[in-house]
Short mmCIF file of C-alpha atoms and ligand atoms in Angstrom, two decimals:
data_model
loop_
_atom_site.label_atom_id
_atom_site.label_comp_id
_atom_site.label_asym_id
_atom_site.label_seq_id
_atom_site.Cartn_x
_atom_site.Cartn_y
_atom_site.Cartn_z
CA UNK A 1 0.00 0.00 0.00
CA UNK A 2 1.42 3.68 -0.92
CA UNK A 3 1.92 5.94 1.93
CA UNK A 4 -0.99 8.28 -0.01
CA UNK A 5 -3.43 5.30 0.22
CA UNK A 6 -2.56 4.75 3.55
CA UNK A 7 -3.25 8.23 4.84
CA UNK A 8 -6.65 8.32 3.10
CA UNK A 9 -7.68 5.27 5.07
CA UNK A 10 -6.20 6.58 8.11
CA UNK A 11 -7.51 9.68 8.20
CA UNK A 12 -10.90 8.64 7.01
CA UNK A 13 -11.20 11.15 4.15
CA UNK A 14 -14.04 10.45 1.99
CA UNK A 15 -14.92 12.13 -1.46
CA UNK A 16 -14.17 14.82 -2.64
CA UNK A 17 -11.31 14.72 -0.20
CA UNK A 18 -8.25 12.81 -1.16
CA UNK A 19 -4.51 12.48 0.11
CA UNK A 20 -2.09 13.96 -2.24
CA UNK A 21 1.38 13.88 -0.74
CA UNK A 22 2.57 12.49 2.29
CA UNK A 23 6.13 13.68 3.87
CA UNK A 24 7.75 12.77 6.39
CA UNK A 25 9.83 15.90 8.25
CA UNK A 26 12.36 13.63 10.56
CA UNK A 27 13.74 17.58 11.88
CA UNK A 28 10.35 18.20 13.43
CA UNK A 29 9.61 14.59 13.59
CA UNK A 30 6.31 15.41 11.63
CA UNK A 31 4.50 13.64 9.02
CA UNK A 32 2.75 16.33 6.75
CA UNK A 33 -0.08 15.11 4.59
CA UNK A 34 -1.30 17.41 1.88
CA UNK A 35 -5.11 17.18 1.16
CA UNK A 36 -6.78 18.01 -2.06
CA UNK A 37 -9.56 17.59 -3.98
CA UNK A 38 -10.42 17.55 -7.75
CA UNK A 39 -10.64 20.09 -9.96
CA UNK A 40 -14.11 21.30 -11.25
CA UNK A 41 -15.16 19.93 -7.31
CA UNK A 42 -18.40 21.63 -6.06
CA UNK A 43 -18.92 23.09 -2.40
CA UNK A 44 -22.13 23.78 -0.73
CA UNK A 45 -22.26 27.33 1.27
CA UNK A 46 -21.77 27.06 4.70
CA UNK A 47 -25.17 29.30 5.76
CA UNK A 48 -27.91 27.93 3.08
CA UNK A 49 -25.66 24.57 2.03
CA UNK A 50 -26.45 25.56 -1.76
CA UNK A 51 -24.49 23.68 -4.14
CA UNK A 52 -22.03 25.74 -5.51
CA UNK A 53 -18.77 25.78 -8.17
CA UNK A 54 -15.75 26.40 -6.45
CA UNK A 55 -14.57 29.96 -6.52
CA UNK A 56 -11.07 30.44 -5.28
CA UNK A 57 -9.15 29.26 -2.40
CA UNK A 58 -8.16 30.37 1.07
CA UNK A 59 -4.74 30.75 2.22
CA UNK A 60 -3.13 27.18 3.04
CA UNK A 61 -4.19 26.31 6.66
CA UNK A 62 -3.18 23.24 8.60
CA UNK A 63 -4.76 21.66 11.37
CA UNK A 64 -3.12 18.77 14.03
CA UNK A 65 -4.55 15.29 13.59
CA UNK A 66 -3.71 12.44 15.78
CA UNK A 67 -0.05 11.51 16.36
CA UNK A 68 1.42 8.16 13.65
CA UNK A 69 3.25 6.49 16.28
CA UNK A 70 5.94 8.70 18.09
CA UNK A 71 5.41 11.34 14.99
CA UNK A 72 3.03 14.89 15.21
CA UNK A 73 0.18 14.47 11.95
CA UNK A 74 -0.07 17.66 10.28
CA UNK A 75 -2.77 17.93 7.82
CA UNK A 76 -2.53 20.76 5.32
CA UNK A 77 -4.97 22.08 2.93
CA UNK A 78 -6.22 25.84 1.08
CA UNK A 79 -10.22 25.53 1.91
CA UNK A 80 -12.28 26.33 -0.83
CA UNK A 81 -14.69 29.43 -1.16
CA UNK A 82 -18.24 29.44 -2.72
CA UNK A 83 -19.32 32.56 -3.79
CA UNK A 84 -23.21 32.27 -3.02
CA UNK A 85 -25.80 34.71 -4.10
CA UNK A 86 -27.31 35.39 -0.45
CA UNK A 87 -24.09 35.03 1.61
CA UNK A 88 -20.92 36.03 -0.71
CA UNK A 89 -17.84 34.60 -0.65
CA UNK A 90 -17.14 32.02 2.01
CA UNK A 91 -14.90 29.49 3.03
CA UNK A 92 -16.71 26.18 2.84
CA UNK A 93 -16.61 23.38 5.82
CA UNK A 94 -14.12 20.70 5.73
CA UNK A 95 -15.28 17.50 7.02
CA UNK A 96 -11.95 16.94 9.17
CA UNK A 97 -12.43 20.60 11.68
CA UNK A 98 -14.87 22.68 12.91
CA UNK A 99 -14.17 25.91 11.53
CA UNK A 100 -11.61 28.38 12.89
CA UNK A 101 -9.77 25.17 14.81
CA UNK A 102 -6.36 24.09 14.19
CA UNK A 103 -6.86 20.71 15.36
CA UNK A 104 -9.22 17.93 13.78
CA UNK A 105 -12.19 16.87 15.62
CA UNK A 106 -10.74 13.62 16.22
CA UNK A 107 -7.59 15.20 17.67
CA UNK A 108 -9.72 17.35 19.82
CA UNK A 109 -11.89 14.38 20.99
CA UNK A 110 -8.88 12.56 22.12
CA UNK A 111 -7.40 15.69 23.71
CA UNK A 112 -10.24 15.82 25.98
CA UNK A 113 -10.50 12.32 27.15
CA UNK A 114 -6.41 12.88 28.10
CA UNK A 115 -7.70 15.75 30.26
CA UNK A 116 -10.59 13.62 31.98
CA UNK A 117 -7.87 11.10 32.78
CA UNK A 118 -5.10 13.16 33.87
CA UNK A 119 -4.26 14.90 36.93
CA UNK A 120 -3.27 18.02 36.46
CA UNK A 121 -3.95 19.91 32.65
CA UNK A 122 -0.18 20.05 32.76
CA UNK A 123 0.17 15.99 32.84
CA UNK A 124 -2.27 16.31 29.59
CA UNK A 125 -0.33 19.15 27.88
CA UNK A 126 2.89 16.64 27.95
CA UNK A 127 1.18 13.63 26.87
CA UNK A 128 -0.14 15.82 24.04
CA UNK A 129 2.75 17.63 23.20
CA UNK A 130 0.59 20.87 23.73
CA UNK A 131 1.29 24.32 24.95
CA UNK A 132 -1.41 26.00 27.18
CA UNK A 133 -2.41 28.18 24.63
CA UNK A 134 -3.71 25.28 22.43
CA UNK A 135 -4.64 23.28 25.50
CA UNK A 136 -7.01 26.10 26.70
CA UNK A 137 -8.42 26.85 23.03
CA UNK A 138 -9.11 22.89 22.81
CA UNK A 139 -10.96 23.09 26.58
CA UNK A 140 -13.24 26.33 25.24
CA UNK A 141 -14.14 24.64 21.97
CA UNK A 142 -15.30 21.43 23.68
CA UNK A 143 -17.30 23.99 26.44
CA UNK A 144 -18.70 25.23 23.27
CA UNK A 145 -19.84 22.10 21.80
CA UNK A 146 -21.34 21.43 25.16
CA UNK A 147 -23.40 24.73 24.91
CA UNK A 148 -24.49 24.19 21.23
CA UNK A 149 -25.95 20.67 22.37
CA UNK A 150 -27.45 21.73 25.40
CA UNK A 151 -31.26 19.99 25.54
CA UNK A 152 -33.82 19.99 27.76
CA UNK A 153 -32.75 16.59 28.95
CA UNK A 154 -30.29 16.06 32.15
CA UNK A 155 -27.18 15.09 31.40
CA UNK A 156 -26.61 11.11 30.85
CA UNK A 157 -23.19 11.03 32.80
CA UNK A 158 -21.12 13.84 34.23
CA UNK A 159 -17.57 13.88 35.43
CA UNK A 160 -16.09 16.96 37.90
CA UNK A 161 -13.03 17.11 38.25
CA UNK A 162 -10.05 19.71 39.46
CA UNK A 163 -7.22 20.60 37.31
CA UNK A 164 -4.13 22.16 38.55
CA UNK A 165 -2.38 24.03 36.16
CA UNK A 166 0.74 26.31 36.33
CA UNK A 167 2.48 24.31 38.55
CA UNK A 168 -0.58 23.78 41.12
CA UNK A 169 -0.99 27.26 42.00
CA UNK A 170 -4.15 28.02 40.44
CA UNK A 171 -7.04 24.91 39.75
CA UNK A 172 -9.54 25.02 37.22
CA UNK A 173 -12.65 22.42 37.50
CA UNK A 174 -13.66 21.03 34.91
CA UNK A 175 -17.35 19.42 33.76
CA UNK A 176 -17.57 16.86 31.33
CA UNK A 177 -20.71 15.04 29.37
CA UNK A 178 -18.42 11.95 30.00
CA UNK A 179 -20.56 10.07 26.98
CA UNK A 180 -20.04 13.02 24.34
CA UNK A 181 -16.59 14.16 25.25
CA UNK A 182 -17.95 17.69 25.97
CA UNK A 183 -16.76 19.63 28.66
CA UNK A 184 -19.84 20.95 29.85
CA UNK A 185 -18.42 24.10 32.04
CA UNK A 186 -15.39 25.19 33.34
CA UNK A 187 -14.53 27.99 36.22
ZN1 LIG B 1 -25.54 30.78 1.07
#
């Protein structure tokens, strides 16, 4: 199996999405996957999901997937922009991140279940080779997600829990939807 085949399993990309080069950055002990998709591809808009021609590209972003063994996944790709009657011109949704987030959703999923089962947000920072920047912009999305999915139901399972961070000096506690991997609120 190609190492282009192999990422486009991996990763789960499905049509129009495909894997176009894979490289492998020993320096930065990275593996940087390229994704693409066909020319002549349409988009829906992101507001009213009409179907659209493609017309132009944003800048090249890149967003952190989970680690291939010991090595950091990079995915990069320029998102596509629909220009749509009602809305203008917008950047269209990629099935890998919610917009705006450097990280793919299955990243951020896994980020949070390290934080239920760590300690401190520190211990989960190291085992994901984050800084507290990211950390914290991972812990907001997920409060987010919580928010947007709030129902008039109680929640199924919830987890509390105390984080230390900067070196136990200051805690922050966390609530989790332990079945959706949503933190539910944080203070
Ligand atoms: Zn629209």
């Amino acid at each position: 199996m190609q190492d282009k085949e192999l990422y486009q399993h991996i990763l789960g990309l499905s049509s129009p999405w495909t894997v176009r080069d894979v490289k492998l950055d020993m320096e930065n002990q990275e593996i940087r996957v390229q994704v693409d998709h066909p020319r002549g591809t349409r988009f829906c808009c992101p507001e009213c999901q009409q179907d659209l021609p493609c017309y132009d590209h944003g800048e090249e972003r890149q967003w952190r997937h989970l680690d291939s063994c010991q090595f950091k996944t990079i995915l990069f790709a320029r998102v596509p922009r629909v220009d749509c009657p009602k809305h203008g011109v917008r950047s269209v949704s990629v099935p890998w991140a919610e917009p705006h987030s450097r990280f793919t959703l299955l990243f951020e999923r896994f980020a949070i279940e390290v934080l239920q089962m760590t300690q401190t947000v520190k211990g989960a920072m190291t085992i994901l080779r984050l800084k507290w920047d990211a950390t914290w912009h991972i812990i907001e999305r997920a409060v987010a997600r919580g928010k947007a999915r709030k129902q008039p139901l109680p929640l199924p399972r919830i987890g509390i829990d105390e984080k230390a961070f900067a070196k136990g000096q200051s805690y922050v506690s966390m609530i989790y939807d332990l079945d959706n991997s949503t933190v539910e609120a944080i203070s």
